[in-house]
Short mmCIF file of C-alpha atoms and ligand atoms in Angstrom, two decimals:
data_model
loop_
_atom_site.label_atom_id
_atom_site.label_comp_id
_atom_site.label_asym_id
_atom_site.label_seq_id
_atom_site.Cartn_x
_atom_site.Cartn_y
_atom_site.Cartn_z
CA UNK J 537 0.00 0.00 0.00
CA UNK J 538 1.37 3.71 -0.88
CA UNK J 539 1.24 5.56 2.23
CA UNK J 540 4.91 6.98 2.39
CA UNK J 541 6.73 9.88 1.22
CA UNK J 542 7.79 9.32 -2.25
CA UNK J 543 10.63 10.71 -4.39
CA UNK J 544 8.51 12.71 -6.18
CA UNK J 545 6.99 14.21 -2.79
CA UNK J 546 3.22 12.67 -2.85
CA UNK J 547 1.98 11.99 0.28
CA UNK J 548 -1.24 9.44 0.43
CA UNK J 549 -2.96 9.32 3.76
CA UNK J 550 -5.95 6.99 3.90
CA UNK J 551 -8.98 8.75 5.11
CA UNK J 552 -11.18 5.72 6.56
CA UNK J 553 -10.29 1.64 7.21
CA UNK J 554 -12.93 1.23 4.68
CA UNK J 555 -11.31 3.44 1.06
CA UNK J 556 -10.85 6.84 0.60
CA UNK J 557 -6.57 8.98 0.27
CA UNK J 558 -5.88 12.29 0.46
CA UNK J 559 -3.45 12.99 -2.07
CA UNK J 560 -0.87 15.76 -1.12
CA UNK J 561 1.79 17.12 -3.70
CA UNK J 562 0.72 17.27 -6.99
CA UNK J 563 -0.76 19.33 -9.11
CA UNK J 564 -3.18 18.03 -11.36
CA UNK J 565 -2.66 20.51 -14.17
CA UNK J 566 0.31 19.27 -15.06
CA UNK J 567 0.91 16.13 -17.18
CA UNK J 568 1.93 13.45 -14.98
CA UNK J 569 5.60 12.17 -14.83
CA UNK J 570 5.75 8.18 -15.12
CA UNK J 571 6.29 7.67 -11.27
CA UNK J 572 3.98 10.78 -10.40
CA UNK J 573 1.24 8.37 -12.36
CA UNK J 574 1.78 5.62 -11.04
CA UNK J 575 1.67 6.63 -7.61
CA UNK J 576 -1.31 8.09 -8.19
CA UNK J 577 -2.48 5.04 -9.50
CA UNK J 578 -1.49 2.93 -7.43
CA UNK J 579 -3.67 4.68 -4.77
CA UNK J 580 -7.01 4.79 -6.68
CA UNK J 581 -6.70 0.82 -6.60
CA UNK J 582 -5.46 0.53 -3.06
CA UNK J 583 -8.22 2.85 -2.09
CA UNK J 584 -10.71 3.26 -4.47
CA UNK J 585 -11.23 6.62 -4.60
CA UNK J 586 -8.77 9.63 -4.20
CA UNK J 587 -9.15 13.04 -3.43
CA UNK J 588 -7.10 16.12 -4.21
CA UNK J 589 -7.28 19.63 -2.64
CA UNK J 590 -6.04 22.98 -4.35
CA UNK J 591 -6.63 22.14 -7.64
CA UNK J 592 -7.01 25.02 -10.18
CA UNK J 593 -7.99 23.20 -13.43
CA UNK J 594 -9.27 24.63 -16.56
CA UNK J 595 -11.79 22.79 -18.56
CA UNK J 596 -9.04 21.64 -20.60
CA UNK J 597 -6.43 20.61 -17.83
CA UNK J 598 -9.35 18.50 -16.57
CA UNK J 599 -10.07 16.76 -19.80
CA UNK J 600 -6.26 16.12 -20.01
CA UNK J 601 -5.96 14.69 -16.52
CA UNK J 602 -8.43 12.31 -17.34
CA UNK J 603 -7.14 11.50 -20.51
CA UNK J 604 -3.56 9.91 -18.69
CA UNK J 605 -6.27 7.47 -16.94
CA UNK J 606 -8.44 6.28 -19.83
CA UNK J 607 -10.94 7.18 -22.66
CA UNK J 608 -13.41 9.58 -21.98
CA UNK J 609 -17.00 8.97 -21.58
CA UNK J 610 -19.41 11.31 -22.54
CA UNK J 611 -22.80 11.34 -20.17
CA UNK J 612 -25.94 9.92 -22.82
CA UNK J 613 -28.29 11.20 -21.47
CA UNK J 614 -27.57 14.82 -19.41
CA UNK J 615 -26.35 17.73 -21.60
CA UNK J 616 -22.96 18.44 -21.44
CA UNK J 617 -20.83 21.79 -20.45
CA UNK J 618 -21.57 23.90 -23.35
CA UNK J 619 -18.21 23.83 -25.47
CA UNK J 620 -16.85 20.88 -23.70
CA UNK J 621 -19.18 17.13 -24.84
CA UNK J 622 -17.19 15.35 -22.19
CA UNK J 623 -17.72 17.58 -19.28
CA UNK J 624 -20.59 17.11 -17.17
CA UNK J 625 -21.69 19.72 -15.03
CA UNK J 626 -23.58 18.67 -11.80
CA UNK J 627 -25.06 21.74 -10.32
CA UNK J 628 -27.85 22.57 -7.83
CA UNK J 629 -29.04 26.09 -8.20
CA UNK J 630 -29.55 27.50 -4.67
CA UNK J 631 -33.47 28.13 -5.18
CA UNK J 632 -33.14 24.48 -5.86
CA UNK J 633 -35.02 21.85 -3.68
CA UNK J 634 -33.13 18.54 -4.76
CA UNK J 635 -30.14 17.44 -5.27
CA UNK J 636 -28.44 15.11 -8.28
CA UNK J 637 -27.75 12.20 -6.93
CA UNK J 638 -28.24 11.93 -3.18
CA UNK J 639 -29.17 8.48 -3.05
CA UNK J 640 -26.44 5.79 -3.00
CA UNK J 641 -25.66 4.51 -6.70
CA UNK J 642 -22.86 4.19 -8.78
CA UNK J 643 -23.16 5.71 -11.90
CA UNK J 644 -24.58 4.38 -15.25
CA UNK J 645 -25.73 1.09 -14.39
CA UNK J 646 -28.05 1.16 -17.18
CA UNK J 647 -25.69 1.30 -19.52
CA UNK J 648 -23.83 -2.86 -21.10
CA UNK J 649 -20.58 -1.31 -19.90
CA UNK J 650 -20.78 1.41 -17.21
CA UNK J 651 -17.98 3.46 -16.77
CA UNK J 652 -14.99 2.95 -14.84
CA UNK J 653 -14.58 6.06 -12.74
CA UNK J 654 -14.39 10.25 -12.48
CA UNK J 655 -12.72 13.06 -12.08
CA UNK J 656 -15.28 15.56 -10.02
CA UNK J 657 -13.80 18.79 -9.44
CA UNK J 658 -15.50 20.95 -6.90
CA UNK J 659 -16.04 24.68 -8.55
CA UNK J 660 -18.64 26.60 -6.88
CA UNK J 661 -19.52 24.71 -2.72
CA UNK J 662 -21.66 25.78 -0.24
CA UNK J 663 -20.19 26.95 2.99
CA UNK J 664 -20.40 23.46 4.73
CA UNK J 665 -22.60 20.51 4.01
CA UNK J 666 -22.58 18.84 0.49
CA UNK J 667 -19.97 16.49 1.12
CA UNK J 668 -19.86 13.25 -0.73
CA UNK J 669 -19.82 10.08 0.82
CA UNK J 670 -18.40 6.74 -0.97
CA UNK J 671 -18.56 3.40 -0.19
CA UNK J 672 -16.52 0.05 -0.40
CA UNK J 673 -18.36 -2.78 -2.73
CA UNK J 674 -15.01 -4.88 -2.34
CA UNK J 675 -15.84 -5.05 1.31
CA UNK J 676 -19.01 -5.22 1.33
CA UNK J 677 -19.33 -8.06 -0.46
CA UNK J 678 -16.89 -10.00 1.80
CA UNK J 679 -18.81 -8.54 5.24
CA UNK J 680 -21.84 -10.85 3.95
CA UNK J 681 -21.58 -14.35 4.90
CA UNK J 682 -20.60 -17.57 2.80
CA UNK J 683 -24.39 -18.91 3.27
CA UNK J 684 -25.48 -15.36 1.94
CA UNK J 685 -22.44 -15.14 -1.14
CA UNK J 686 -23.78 -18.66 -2.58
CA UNK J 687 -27.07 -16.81 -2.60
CA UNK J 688 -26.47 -13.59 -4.40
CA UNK J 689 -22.96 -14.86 -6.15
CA UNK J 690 -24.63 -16.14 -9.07
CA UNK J 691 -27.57 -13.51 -9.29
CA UNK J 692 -28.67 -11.51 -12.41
CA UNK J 693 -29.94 -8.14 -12.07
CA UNK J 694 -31.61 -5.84 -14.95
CA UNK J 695 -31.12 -1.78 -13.64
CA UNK J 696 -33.31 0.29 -15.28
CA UNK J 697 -32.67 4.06 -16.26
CA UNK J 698 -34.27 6.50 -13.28
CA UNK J 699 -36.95 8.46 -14.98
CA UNK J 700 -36.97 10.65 -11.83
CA UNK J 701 -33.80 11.30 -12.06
CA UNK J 702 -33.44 12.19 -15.63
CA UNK J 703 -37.32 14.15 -15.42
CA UNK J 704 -36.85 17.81 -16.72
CA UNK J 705 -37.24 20.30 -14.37
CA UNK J 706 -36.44 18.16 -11.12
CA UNK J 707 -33.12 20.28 -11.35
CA UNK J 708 -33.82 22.82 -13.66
CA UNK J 709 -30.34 23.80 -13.95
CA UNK J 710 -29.39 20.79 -15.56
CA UNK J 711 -30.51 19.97 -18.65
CA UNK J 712 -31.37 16.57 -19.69
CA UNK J 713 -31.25 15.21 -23.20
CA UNK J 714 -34.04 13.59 -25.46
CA UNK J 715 -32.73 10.14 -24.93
CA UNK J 716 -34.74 6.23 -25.00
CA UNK J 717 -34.96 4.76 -21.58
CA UNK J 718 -32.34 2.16 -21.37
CA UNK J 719 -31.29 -1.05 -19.35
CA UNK J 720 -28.74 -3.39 -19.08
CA UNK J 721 -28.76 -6.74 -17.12
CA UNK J 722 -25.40 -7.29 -14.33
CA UNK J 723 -24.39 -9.72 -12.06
CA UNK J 724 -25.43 -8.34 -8.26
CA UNK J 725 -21.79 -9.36 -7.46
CA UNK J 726 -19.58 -8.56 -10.23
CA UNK J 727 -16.03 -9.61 -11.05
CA UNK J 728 -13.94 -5.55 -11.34
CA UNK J 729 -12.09 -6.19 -15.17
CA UNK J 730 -9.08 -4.65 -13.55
CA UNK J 731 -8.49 -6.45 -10.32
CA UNK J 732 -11.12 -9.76 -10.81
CA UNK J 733 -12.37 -9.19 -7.27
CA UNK J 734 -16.00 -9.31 -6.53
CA UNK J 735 -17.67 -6.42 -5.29
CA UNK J 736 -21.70 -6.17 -4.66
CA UNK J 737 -23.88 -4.26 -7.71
CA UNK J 738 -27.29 -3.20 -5.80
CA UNK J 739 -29.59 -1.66 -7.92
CA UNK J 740 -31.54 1.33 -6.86
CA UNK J 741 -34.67 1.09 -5.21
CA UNK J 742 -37.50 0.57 -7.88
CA UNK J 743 -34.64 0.43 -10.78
CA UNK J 744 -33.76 -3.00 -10.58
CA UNK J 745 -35.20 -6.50 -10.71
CA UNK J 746 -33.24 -10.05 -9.92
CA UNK J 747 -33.80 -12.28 -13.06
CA UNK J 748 -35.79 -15.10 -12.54
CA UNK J 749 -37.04 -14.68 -8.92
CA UNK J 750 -40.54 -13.29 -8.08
CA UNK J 751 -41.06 -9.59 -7.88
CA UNK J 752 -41.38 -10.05 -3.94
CA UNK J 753 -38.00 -12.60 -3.82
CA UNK J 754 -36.14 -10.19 -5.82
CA UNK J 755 -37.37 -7.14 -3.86
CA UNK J 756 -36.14 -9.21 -0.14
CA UNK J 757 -33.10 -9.59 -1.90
CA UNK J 758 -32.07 -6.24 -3.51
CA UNK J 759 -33.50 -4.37 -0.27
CA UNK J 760 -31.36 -6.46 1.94
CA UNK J 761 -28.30 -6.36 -0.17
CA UNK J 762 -29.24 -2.29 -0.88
CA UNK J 763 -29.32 -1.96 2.90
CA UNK J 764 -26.17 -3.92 3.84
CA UNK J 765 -24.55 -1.89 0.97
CA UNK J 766 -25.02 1.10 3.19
CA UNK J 767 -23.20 0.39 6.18
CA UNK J 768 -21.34 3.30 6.98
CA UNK J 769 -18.54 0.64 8.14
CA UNK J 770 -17.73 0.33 4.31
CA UNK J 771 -17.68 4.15 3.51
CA UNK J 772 -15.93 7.74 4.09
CA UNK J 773 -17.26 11.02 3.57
CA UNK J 774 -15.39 13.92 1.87
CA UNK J 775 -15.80 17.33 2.49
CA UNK J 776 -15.15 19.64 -0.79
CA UNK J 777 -13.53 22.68 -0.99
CA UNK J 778 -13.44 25.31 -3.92
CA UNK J 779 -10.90 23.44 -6.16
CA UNK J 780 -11.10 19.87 -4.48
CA UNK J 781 -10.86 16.74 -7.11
CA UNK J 782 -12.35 13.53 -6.36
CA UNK J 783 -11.45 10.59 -8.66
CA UNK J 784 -13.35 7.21 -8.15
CA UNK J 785 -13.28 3.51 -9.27
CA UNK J 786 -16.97 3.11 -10.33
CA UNK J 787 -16.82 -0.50 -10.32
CA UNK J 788 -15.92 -0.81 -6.89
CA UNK J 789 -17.51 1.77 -5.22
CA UNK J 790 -20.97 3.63 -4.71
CA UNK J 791 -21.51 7.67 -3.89
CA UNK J 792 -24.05 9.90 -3.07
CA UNK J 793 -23.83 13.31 -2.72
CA UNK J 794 -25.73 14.46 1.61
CA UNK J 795 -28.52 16.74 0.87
CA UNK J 796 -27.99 18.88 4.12
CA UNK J 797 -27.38 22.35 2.85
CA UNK J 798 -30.44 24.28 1.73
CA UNK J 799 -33.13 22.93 4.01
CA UNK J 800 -35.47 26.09 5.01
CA UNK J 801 -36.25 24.37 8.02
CA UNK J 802 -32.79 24.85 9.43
CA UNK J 803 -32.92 28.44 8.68
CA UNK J 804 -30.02 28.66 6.53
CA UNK J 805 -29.24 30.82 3.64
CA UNK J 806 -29.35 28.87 -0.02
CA UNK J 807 -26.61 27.94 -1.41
CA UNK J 808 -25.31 27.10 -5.30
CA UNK J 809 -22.85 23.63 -5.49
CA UNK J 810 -20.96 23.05 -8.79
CA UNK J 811 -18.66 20.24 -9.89
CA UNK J 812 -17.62 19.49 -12.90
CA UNK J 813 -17.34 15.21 -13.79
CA UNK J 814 -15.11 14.17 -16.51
CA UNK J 815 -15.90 10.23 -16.87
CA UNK J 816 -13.44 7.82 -18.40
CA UNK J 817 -14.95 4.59 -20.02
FE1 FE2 N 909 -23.03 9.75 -9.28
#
């Protein structure tokens, strides 16, 4: 595991037991030396997601970052930053009620190959609250027992595409593409294509169904594995700053952004959040 001071002066300090590094010294708009890369690398495996502070990116520096990790993904069916297809801007407008993606998913499911992982760069933050909270699959997977991994091991599960989510005007700043509903069939425990280890694939509630199992086996199933999923045992929680980068294995790991900052009821003022996602396939 990289956790000491390297040549090249990165520092990787783990943030829970569960996944999660703070990555100190580096800057991200620079192309990556070979050992600066692999460092870096070597710590989105060991901890599945890694996050950055100080980060002062253009649009272009953050398409480039990505670029050293993979080919980019462009979101089907949310509009893109204009100029930029393969920048995704998440944003809840302070008047705004809801947020994008506050429960806990990982992204794309409905799509045959969903993507491996993101770049979200924190632009525009509220004051406190917002943070992001990620979760181990890898672990939570092995925290089930053997009686309960010959169960689910050899499980199908179709995800569906949320409707919700996607509806126009939920969050009217972003704007969501004429697209056909889509939906792609996964194993509930799949095998990551990088490291072959198994990591649990919930489905989110009312966007999945186990193949071949009754509606009401399949719904005892997912809402057990769903609520195991969410141990906070298997998780961490980062809090963003102006300029903070977040990059996560999607295959391993589910997010959701806490939606505890512009509730009237606590009496505070609203606030705008802003990240821009860069995805790589
Ligand atoms: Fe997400």
């Amino acid at each position: 595991m990289a956790n000491a001071a390297r040549p090249n002066h990165i520092r990787i300090e783990p943030v829970t037991g569960a996944l999660g590094a703070m990555v100190e010294g580096v800057d991200l708009a620079q192309p990556l030396d070979r050992d600066t890369f692999s460092d870096i690398k070597t710590a989105f495996q060991d901890h599945l997601v890694v996050f950055f502070r100080d980060q002062v990116l253009t649009p272009e520096q953050h398409l480039a970052l990505a670029r050293q990790f993979g080919e980019l993904h462009i979101h089907p069916t949310t509009a893109s930053k204009p100029g930029y297809p393969e920048i995704l801007e998440v944003i809840k407008e302070a008047n705004e009620k809801e947020n994008w993606g506050d429960g806990w998913h990982s992204d794309l499911p409905f799509l045959a190959s969903p993507p491996a992982g993101s770049f979200l760069l924190a632009r525009e933050v509220p004051p406190f609250g917002g943070d992001t909270q990620f979760a181990n699959m890898y672990i939570a997977y092995e925290a089930l027992s053997d009686e309960m991994k010959r169960i689910v091991d050899p499980l199908k599960c179709l995800h569906l595409q949320n409707p919700i989510g996607y509806r126009p005007g939920k969050n009217r700043s972003m704007r969501f593409l004429e697209a056909e509903p889509t939906e792609a069939i996964h194993p509930l425990v799949r095998i990551h294509p990088v490291t072959g280890k198994k990591a649990l694939f919930p489905a989110r509630k009312g966007l999945g169904r186990i193949q071949s199992m009754k509606a009401a086996e399949s719904e005892a199933i997912l809402d057990f594995v769903r609520v195991h999923a969410e141990n906070s045992d298997f998780a961490c929680r980062f809090r963003w700053e102006k300029n903070s980068l977040a990059f996560w294995d999607n295959h391993a790991t589910q997010h959701r952004v806490t939606a505890d900052y512009f509730f009237d009821y606590r009496g505070y003022e609203p606030h705008r959040r802003h990240m821009d996602r860069v995805t790589i396939a």
